[in-house]
Amino acid sequence: MSLKHVDILGVPFVHTTRSQFVKQLENHIKAEEKAFVVTANPEIVIKANEEPEYMDLVKKADYVTADGIGIVKAAQLLNTPLPERVAGYDTMRDLLQLANDNTFRIYLLGAQQETLDKAINEIKREYPSADIVGSHNGFFDWSSNDIQKEIKYAKPDLIFVALGVPRQEKWISQNLSYFDKGVFMGVGGSFDVIAGTVKRAPAAWQKANLEWLYRLLKQPSRFGRMLALPKFAVKVISKKVRG
């Protein structure tokens, strides 16, 4: 099934609910097809607008989801509304449940080794029937193809790549052609949240669409990255004014 897209500052966001999207990815897995997923927030949209090479990577993805309430609000403002936010962390959790229900094979790539180990233990505890067939931390030689060989040999259905933006998208884009199947998804800091080393915003903050503020208060070092938010807002409003 082909899903329609909504263009926001040149980035093609998939028009879907989270449940519809997870079903779409399940169809790819069962058909043993490849898929490349980017979960994009306003920071990623600004980066793509400022770096043509990164924009090309994002546009090569099979799906770009609205990971951030700012994207949903921008779509509304531009009169091209999206059904809902499709956050990367929540989607990863949905896919882990899907793997648990279907004994799908999982590979995890990224994060510090200690964080990765904790995340794996937590996934095994919460999703005991999901089959973790391999993992590697985020520190490896990009010029070597050892990681690619290991993943291809393991034949995972789901490959979660937590190398951060833009490294995770670059790695997937550069290596996707090497593989025969699998849903490849950049998941940023999701391993840290699953491992418990980073706390997610409480439900009340999430419901109020203030998860970004909670993260900033907990991690002031993110302030520089948060400057993308006003940039994004200005660009969207400017586009709205220009029609």
PDB file of C-alpha atoms in Angstrom:
ATOM      1  CA  MET A   1       0.000   0.000   0.000  1.00  0.00           C
ATOM      2  CA  SER A   2       1.385   3.382  -1.012  1.00  0.00           C
ATOM      3  CA  LEU A   3       1.101   6.180   1.548  1.00  0.00           C
ATOM      4  CA  LYS A   4       0.730   9.818   0.537  1.00  0.00           C
ATOM      5  CA  HIS A   5       3.173  12.495   1.645  1.00  0.00           C
ATOM      6  CA  VAL A   6       3.097  16.019   3.046  1.00  0.00           C
ATOM      7  CA  ASP A   7       5.923  18.383   2.075  1.00  0.00           C
ATOM      8  CA  ILE A   8       7.316  20.525   4.892  1.00  0.00           C
ATOM      9  CA  LEU A   9      10.223  22.751   3.833  1.00  0.00           C
ATOM     10  CA  GLY A  10      11.227  20.220   1.205  1.00  0.00           C
ATOM     11  CA  VAL A  11      11.054  17.134   3.446  1.00  0.00           C
ATOM     12  CA  PRO A  12       8.406  14.556   2.406  1.00  0.00           C
ATOM     13  CA  PHE A  13       6.617  13.372   5.553  1.00  0.00           C
ATOM     14  CA  VAL A  14       4.487  10.262   5.333  1.00  0.00           C
ATOM     15  CA  HIS A  15       0.775  10.910   5.977  1.00  0.00           C
ATOM     16  CA  THR A  16      -0.075   8.167   8.445  1.00  0.00           C
ATOM     17  CA  THR A  17      -1.013   7.281  11.994  1.00  0.00           C
ATOM     18  CA  ARG A  18       1.459   5.349  14.112  1.00  0.00           C
ATOM     19  CA  SER A  19      -0.625   2.171  14.040  1.00  0.00           C
ATOM     20  CA  GLN A  20      -1.013   2.365  10.242  1.00  0.00           C
ATOM     21  CA  PHE A  21       2.710   2.936   9.873  1.00  0.00           C
ATOM     22  CA  VAL A  22       3.684  -0.026  12.041  1.00  0.00           C
ATOM     23  CA  LYS A  23       1.326  -2.192   9.961  1.00  0.00           C
ATOM     24  CA  GLN A  24       3.017  -0.915   6.801  1.00  0.00           C
ATOM     25  CA  LEU A  25       6.429  -1.908   8.174  1.00  0.00           C
ATOM     26  CA  GLU A  26       5.063  -5.300   9.219  1.00  0.00           C
ATOM     27  CA  ASN A  27       4.027  -5.862   5.596  1.00  0.00           C
ATOM     28  CA  HIS A  28       7.611  -5.117   4.456  1.00  0.00           C
ATOM     29  CA  ILE A  29       9.020  -7.542   7.016  1.00  0.00           C
ATOM     30  CA  LYS A  30       6.671 -10.364   6.050  1.00  0.00           C
ATOM     31  CA  ALA A  31       7.415  -9.794   2.354  1.00  0.00           C
ATOM     32  CA  GLU A  32      11.177  -9.808   3.198  1.00  0.00           C
ATOM     33  CA  GLU A  33      11.575  -6.346   1.677  1.00  0.00           C
ATOM     34  CA  LYS A  34      13.930  -3.528   2.626  1.00  0.00           C
ATOM     35  CA  ALA A  35      12.766  -0.212   4.058  1.00  0.00           C
ATOM     36  CA  PHE A  36      14.651   2.859   5.291  1.00  0.00           C
ATOM     37  CA  VAL A  37      12.897   4.945   7.968  1.00  0.00           C
ATOM     38  CA  VAL A  38      13.867   8.457   9.086  1.00  0.00           C
ATOM     39  CA  THR A  39      12.099   9.887  12.125  1.00  0.00           C
ATOM     40  CA  ALA A  40      12.408  13.645  11.622  1.00  0.00           C
ATOM     41  CA  ASN A  41      11.861  16.534  14.031  1.00  0.00           C
ATOM     42  CA  PRO A  42      12.290  20.277  13.294  1.00  0.00           C
ATOM     43  CA  GLU A  43      16.030  20.007  13.997  1.00  0.00           C
ATOM     44  CA  ILE A  44      16.413  17.433  11.213  1.00  0.00           C
ATOM     45  CA  VAL A  45      14.324  19.521   8.801  1.00  0.00           C
ATOM     46  CA  ILE A  46      16.560  22.553   9.427  1.00  0.00           C
ATOM     47  CA  LYS A  47      19.692  20.430   9.011  1.00  0.00           C
ATOM     48  CA  ALA A  48      18.337  19.098   5.723  1.00  0.00           C
ATOM     49  CA  ASN A  49      17.602  22.643   4.537  1.00  0.00           C
ATOM     50  CA  GLU A  50      21.095  23.819   5.443  1.00  0.00           C
ATOM     51  CA  GLU A  51      22.976  20.767   4.112  1.00  0.00           C
ATOM     52  CA  PRO A  52      21.949  19.621   0.604  1.00  0.00           C
ATOM     53  CA  GLU A  53      23.829  16.331   1.010  1.00  0.00           C
ATOM     54  CA  TYR A  54      21.796  15.495   4.101  1.00  0.00           C
ATOM     55  CA  MET A  55      18.562  16.509   2.353  1.00  0.00           C
ATOM     56  CA  ASP A  56      19.426  14.009  -0.394  1.00  0.00           C
ATOM     57  CA  LEU A  57      19.843  11.257   2.239  1.00  0.00           C
ATOM     58  CA  VAL A  58      16.506  12.069   3.849  1.00  0.00           C
ATOM     59  CA  LYS A  59      14.721  12.088   0.492  1.00  0.00           C
ATOM     60  CA  LYS A  60      16.172   8.653  -0.325  1.00  0.00           C
ATOM     61  CA  ALA A  61      14.410   7.181   2.719  1.00  0.00           C
ATOM     62  CA  ASP A  62      11.295   5.127   2.068  1.00  0.00           C
ATOM     63  CA  TYR A  63       9.519   6.851   4.939  1.00  0.00           C
ATOM     64  CA  VAL A  64      10.031  10.080   6.885  1.00  0.00           C
ATOM     65  CA  THR A  65       7.804  10.286   9.962  1.00  0.00           C
ATOM     66  CA  ALA A  66       6.748  13.315  11.999  1.00  0.00           C
ATOM     67  CA  ASP A  67       8.865  12.863  15.125  1.00  0.00           C
ATOM     68  CA  GLY A  68       8.025  16.099  16.901  1.00  0.00           C
ATOM     69  CA  ILE A  69       4.897  18.099  17.629  1.00  0.00           C
ATOM     70  CA  GLY A  70       6.507  21.004  15.755  1.00  0.00           C
ATOM     71  CA  ILE A  71       6.164  19.046  12.516  1.00  0.00           C
ATOM     72  CA  VAL A  72       2.478  18.352  13.164  1.00  0.00           C
ATOM     73  CA  LYS A  73       1.815  22.022  14.017  1.00  0.00           C
ATOM     74  CA  ALA A  74       3.691  23.162  10.891  1.00  0.00           C
ATOM     75  CA  ALA A  75       1.606  20.831   8.713  1.00  0.00           C
ATOM     76  CA  GLN A  76      -1.568  22.338  10.171  1.00  0.00           C
ATOM     77  CA  LEU A  77      -0.321  25.882   9.589  1.00  0.00           C
ATOM     78  CA  LEU A  78       0.508  25.069   5.960  1.00  0.00           C
ATOM     79  CA  ASN A  79      -2.981  23.593   5.433  1.00  0.00           C
ATOM     80  CA  THR A  80      -1.560  20.095   4.827  1.00  0.00           C
ATOM     81  CA  PRO A  81      -2.404  18.437   8.162  1.00  0.00           C
ATOM     82  CA  LEU A  82      -0.866  15.171   9.324  1.00  0.00           C
ATOM     83  CA  PRO A  83      -3.019  12.669  11.300  1.00  0.00           C
ATOM     84  CA  GLU A  84      -0.713  12.625  14.338  1.00  0.00           C
ATOM     85  CA  ARG A  85       2.840  12.603  15.596  1.00  0.00           C
ATOM     86  CA  VAL A  86       4.723   9.378  14.804  1.00  0.00           C
ATOM     87  CA  ALA A  87       7.592   9.533  17.280  1.00  0.00           C
ATOM     88  CA  GLY A  88      10.655   7.368  16.746  1.00  0.00           C
ATOM     89  CA  TYR A  89      10.825   6.061  20.311  1.00  0.00           C
ATOM     90  CA  ASP A  90       7.136   5.084  20.373  1.00  0.00           C
ATOM     91  CA  THR A  91       7.415   3.473  16.948  1.00  0.00           C
ATOM     92  CA  MET A  92      10.453   1.498  18.075  1.00  0.00           C
ATOM     93  CA  ARG A  93       8.479   0.259  21.077  1.00  0.00           C
ATOM     94  CA  ASP A  94       5.609  -0.760  18.780  1.00  0.00           C
ATOM     95  CA  LEU A  95       8.040  -2.635  16.544  1.00  0.00           C
ATOM     96  CA  LEU A  96       9.578  -4.415  19.535  1.00  0.00           C
ATOM     97  CA  GLN A  97       6.086  -5.558  20.510  1.00  0.00           C
ATOM     98  CA  LEU A  98       5.530  -6.669  16.927  1.00  0.00           C
ATOM     99  CA  ALA A  99       8.800  -8.608  17.075  1.00  0.00           C
ATOM    100  CA  ASN A 100       7.686 -10.190  20.332  1.00  0.00           C
ATOM    101  CA  ASP A 101       4.348 -11.235  18.814  1.00  0.00           C
ATOM    102  CA  ASN A 102       5.929 -12.673  15.646  1.00  0.00           C
ATOM    103  CA  THR A 103       9.390 -13.766  16.861  1.00  0.00           C
ATOM    104  CA  PHE A 104      10.977 -11.301  14.439  1.00  0.00           C
ATOM    105  CA  ARG A 105      14.769 -11.019  14.391  1.00  0.00           C
ATOM    106  CA  ILE A 106      16.389  -7.821  15.723  1.00  0.00           C
ATOM    107  CA  TYR A 107      19.826  -6.219  15.402  1.00  0.00           C
ATOM    108  CA  LEU A 108      20.851  -3.187  17.464  1.00  0.00           C
ATOM    109  CA  LEU A 109      23.640  -0.860  16.327  1.00  0.00           C
ATOM    110  CA  GLY A 110      24.865   2.117  18.324  1.00  0.00           C
ATOM    111  CA  ALA A 111      25.370   3.753  21.736  1.00  0.00           C
ATOM    112  CA  GLN A 112      28.035   3.090  24.375  1.00  0.00           C
ATOM    113  CA  GLN A 113      28.616  -0.594  25.131  1.00  0.00           C
ATOM    114  CA  GLU A 114      27.290  -0.261  28.686  1.00  0.00           C
ATOM    115  CA  THR A 115      24.123   1.444  27.460  1.00  0.00           C
ATOM    116  CA  LEU A 116      23.691  -1.126  24.689  1.00  0.00           C
ATOM    117  CA  ASP A 117      24.030  -4.011  27.159  1.00  0.00           C
ATOM    118  CA  LYS A 118      21.426  -2.477  29.477  1.00  0.00           C
ATOM    119  CA  ALA A 119      19.053  -1.846  26.563  1.00  0.00           C
ATOM    120  CA  ILE A 120      19.404  -5.449  25.370  1.00  0.00           C
ATOM    121  CA  ASN A 121      18.692  -6.796  28.867  1.00  0.00           C
ATOM    122  CA  GLU A 122      15.625  -4.576  29.148  1.00  0.00           C
ATOM    123  CA  ILE A 123      14.333  -5.638  25.712  1.00  0.00           C
ATOM    124  CA  LYS A 124      14.824  -9.302  26.608  1.00  0.00           C
ATOM    125  CA  ARG A 125      12.889  -8.738  29.836  1.00  0.00           C
ATOM    126  CA  GLU A 126       9.985  -6.831  28.254  1.00  0.00           C
ATOM    127  CA  TYR A 127       9.844  -8.640  24.910  1.00  0.00           C
ATOM    128  CA  PRO A 128      11.084 -12.185  25.633  1.00  0.00           C
ATOM    129  CA  SER A 129       9.953 -13.634  22.288  1.00  0.00           C
ATOM    130  CA  ALA A 130      11.730 -10.990  20.198  1.00  0.00           C
ATOM    131  CA  ASP A 131      14.846 -12.623  18.786  1.00  0.00           C
ATOM    132  CA  ILE A 132      17.933 -10.400  19.247  1.00  0.00           C
ATOM    133  CA  VAL A 133      20.325 -11.895  16.703  1.00  0.00           C
ATOM    134  CA  GLY A 134      23.162  -9.406  17.108  1.00  0.00           C
ATOM    135  CA  SER A 135      24.391  -6.028  18.277  1.00  0.00           C
ATOM    136  CA  HIS A 136      27.356  -3.672  18.143  1.00  0.00           C
ATOM    137  CA  ASN A 137      28.116  -0.413  19.904  1.00  0.00           C
ATOM    138  CA  GLY A 138      28.438   2.830  17.983  1.00  0.00           C
ATOM    139  CA  PHE A 139      32.225   2.747  17.827  1.00  0.00           C
ATOM    140  CA  PHE A 140      33.515   0.932  14.765  1.00  0.00           C
ATOM    141  CA  ASP A 141      35.576   1.460  11.639  1.00  0.00           C
ATOM    142  CA  TRP A 142      33.334   2.885   8.906  1.00  0.00           C
ATOM    143  CA  SER A 143      35.871   1.948   6.229  1.00  0.00           C
ATOM    144  CA  SER A 144      35.579  -1.736   7.171  1.00  0.00           C
ATOM    145  CA  ASN A 145      32.576  -3.816   6.107  1.00  0.00           C
ATOM    146  CA  ASP A 146      32.700  -6.140   9.130  1.00  0.00           C
ATOM    147  CA  ILE A 147      29.494  -4.714  10.599  1.00  0.00           C
ATOM    148  CA  GLN A 148      27.667  -5.079   7.285  1.00  0.00           C
ATOM    149  CA  LYS A 149      28.796  -8.704   6.988  1.00  0.00           C
ATOM    150  CA  GLU A 150      27.730  -9.464  10.546  1.00  0.00           C
ATOM    151  CA  ILE A 151      24.273  -7.954  10.037  1.00  0.00           C
ATOM    152  CA  LYS A 152      23.743  -9.634   6.674  1.00  0.00           C
ATOM    153  CA  TYR A 153      24.751 -13.007   8.113  1.00  0.00           C
ATOM    154  CA  ALA A 154      22.346 -12.563  11.068  1.00  0.00           C
ATOM    155  CA  LYS A 155      19.411 -11.885   8.687  1.00  0.00           C
ATOM    156  CA  PRO A 156      17.509  -9.520  11.004  1.00  0.00           C
ATOM    157  CA  ASP A 157      14.024  -8.264  10.203  1.00  0.00           C
ATOM    158  CA  LEU A 158      14.500  -5.035  12.165  1.00  0.00           C
ATOM    159  CA  ILE A 159      17.721  -3.055  12.389  1.00  0.00           C
ATOM    160  CA  PHE A 160      17.655  -0.197  14.903  1.00  0.00           C
ATOM    161  CA  VAL A 161      20.515   2.263  14.317  1.00  0.00           C
ATOM    162  CA  ALA A 162      21.295   4.601  17.229  1.00  0.00           C
ATOM    163  CA  LEU A 163      24.272   6.581  15.943  1.00  0.00           C
ATOM    164  CA  GLY A 164      22.664  10.008  16.300  1.00  0.00           C
ATOM    165  CA  VAL A 165      21.835  12.538  13.588  1.00  0.00           C
ATOM    166  CA  PRO A 166      23.197  12.635  10.903  1.00  0.00           C
ATOM    167  CA  ARG A 167      25.471   9.588  11.305  1.00  0.00           C
ATOM    168  CA  GLN A 168      22.664   7.037  11.531  1.00  0.00           C
ATOM    169  CA  GLU A 169      21.002   8.223   8.313  1.00  0.00           C
ATOM    170  CA  LYS A 170      24.369   8.354   6.544  1.00  0.00           C
ATOM    171  CA  TRP A 171      25.251   4.823   7.644  1.00  0.00           C
ATOM    172  CA  ILE A 172      21.898   3.389   6.553  1.00  0.00           C
ATOM    173  CA  SER A 173      21.953   5.229   3.214  1.00  0.00           C
ATOM    174  CA  GLN A 174      25.525   4.164   2.439  1.00  0.00           C
ATOM    175  CA  ASN A 175      24.977   0.514   3.310  1.00  0.00           C
ATOM    176  CA  LEU A 176      21.350  -0.289   2.456  1.00  0.00           C
ATOM    177  CA  SER A 177      22.183  -1.711  -0.971  1.00  0.00           C
ATOM    178  CA  TYR A 178      24.378  -4.355   0.698  1.00  0.00           C
ATOM    179  CA  PHE A 179      21.378  -6.043   2.344  1.00  0.00           C
ATOM    180  CA  ASP A 180      18.627  -8.238   0.930  1.00  0.00           C
ATOM    181  CA  LYS A 181      15.919  -7.425   3.483  1.00  0.00           C
ATOM    182  CA  GLY A 182      15.146  -5.624   6.736  1.00  0.00           C
ATOM    183  CA  VAL A 183      13.547  -2.467   8.100  1.00  0.00           C
ATOM    184  CA  PHE A 184      16.364  -0.025   8.912  1.00  0.00           C
ATOM    185  CA  MET A 185      15.401   2.773  11.280  1.00  0.00           C
ATOM    186  CA  GLY A 186      17.412   5.582  12.861  1.00  0.00           C
ATOM    187  CA  VAL A 187      16.392   5.817  16.515  1.00  0.00           C
ATOM    188  CA  GLY A 188      18.681   8.492  17.983  1.00  0.00           C
ATOM    189  CA  GLY A 189      18.868   8.225  21.776  1.00  0.00           C
ATOM    190  CA  SER A 190      16.213   5.516  22.131  1.00  0.00           C
ATOM    191  CA  PHE A 191      18.688   2.925  23.458  1.00  0.00           C
ATOM    192  CA  ASP A 192      19.520   5.326  26.322  1.00  0.00           C
ATOM    193  CA  VAL A 193      15.830   5.675  27.216  1.00  0.00           C
ATOM    194  CA  ILE A 194      15.198   1.914  27.076  1.00  0.00           C
ATOM    195  CA  ALA A 195      18.346   1.322  29.155  1.00  0.00           C
ATOM    196  CA  GLY A 196      17.141   3.841  31.724  1.00  0.00           C
ATOM    197  CA  THR A 197      20.226   6.057  31.453  1.00  0.00           C
ATOM    198  CA  VAL A 198      18.033   8.888  30.105  1.00  0.00           C
ATOM    199  CA  LYS A 199      14.541   9.457  31.471  1.00  0.00           C
ATOM    200  CA  ARG A 200      11.701  10.232  29.089  1.00  0.00           C
ATOM    201  CA  ALA A 201       9.363  13.108  29.898  1.00  0.00           C
ATOM    202  CA  PRO A 202       6.453  12.172  32.205  1.00  0.00           C
ATOM    203  CA  ALA A 203       3.125  11.503  30.501  1.00  0.00           C
ATOM    204  CA  ALA A 204       1.716  14.908  31.504  1.00  0.00           C
ATOM    205  CA  TRP A 205       4.596  16.707  29.735  1.00  0.00           C
ATOM    206  CA  GLN A 206       4.126  14.511  26.664  1.00  0.00           C
ATOM    207  CA  LYS A 207       0.383  15.198  26.609  1.00  0.00           C
ATOM    208  CA  ALA A 208       1.041  18.949  26.814  1.00  0.00           C
ATOM    209  CA  ASN A 209       3.498  18.648  23.883  1.00  0.00           C
ATOM    210  CA  LEU A 210       6.310  19.880  26.133  1.00  0.00           C
ATOM    211  CA  GLU A 211       8.597  16.863  25.906  1.00  0.00           C
ATOM    212  CA  TRP A 212      11.215  19.053  24.174  1.00  0.00           C
ATOM    213  CA  LEU A 213      11.234  21.466  27.150  1.00  0.00           C
ATOM    214  CA  TYR A 214      11.568  18.624  29.656  1.00  0.00           C
ATOM    215  CA  ARG A 215      14.575  17.271  27.758  1.00  0.00           C
ATOM    216  CA  LEU A 216      16.149  20.734  27.635  1.00  0.00           C
ATOM    217  CA  LEU A 217      15.702  21.219  31.399  1.00  0.00           C
ATOM    218  CA  LYS A 218      17.237  17.800  32.074  1.00  0.00           C
ATOM    219  CA  GLN A 219      20.020  18.256  29.489  1.00  0.00           C
ATOM    220  CA  PRO A 220      20.973  21.964  29.212  1.00  0.00           C
ATOM    221  CA  SER A 221      23.740  20.936  26.795  1.00  0.00           C
ATOM    222  CA  ARG A 222      20.964  20.508  24.208  1.00  0.00           C
ATOM    223  CA  PHE A 223      20.396  24.275  24.096  1.00  0.00           C
ATOM    224  CA  GLY A 224      22.478  24.752  20.942  1.00  0.00           C
ATOM    225  CA  ARG A 225      20.448  22.091  19.150  1.00  0.00           C
ATOM    226  CA  MET A 226      17.193  23.648  20.356  1.00  0.00           C
ATOM    227  CA  LEU A 227      18.010  26.827  18.425  1.00  0.00           C
ATOM    228  CA  ALA A 228      16.727  24.912  15.394  1.00  0.00           C
ATOM    229  CA  LEU A 229      13.178  25.293  16.765  1.00  0.00           C
ATOM    230  CA  PRO A 230      12.860  29.084  16.287  1.00  0.00           C
ATOM    231  CA  LYS A 231      14.625  28.758  12.904  1.00  0.00           C
ATOM    232  CA  PHE A 232      12.076  26.167  11.878  1.00  0.00           C
ATOM    233  CA  ALA A 233       9.154  28.298  13.085  1.00  0.00           C
ATOM    234  CA  VAL A 234      10.398  31.343  11.153  1.00  0.00           C
ATOM    235  CA  LYS A 235      10.812  29.329   7.956  1.00  0.00           C
ATOM    236  CA  VAL A 236       7.343  27.771   8.239  1.00  0.00           C
ATOM    237  CA  ILE A 237       5.647  31.101   8.961  1.00  0.00           C
ATOM    238  CA  SER A 238       7.551  32.694   6.083  1.00  0.00           C
ATOM    239  CA  LYS A 239       6.329  29.954   3.753  1.00  0.00           C
ATOM    240  CA  LYS A 240       2.768  30.435   5.033  1.00  0.00           C
ATOM    241  CA  VAL A 241       2.954  34.193   4.366  1.00  0.00           C
ATOM    242  CA  ARG A 242       4.336  33.639   0.877  1.00  0.00           C
ATOM    243  CA  GLY A 243       1.533  31.170   0.210  1.00  0.00           C
TER     244      GLY A 243
END
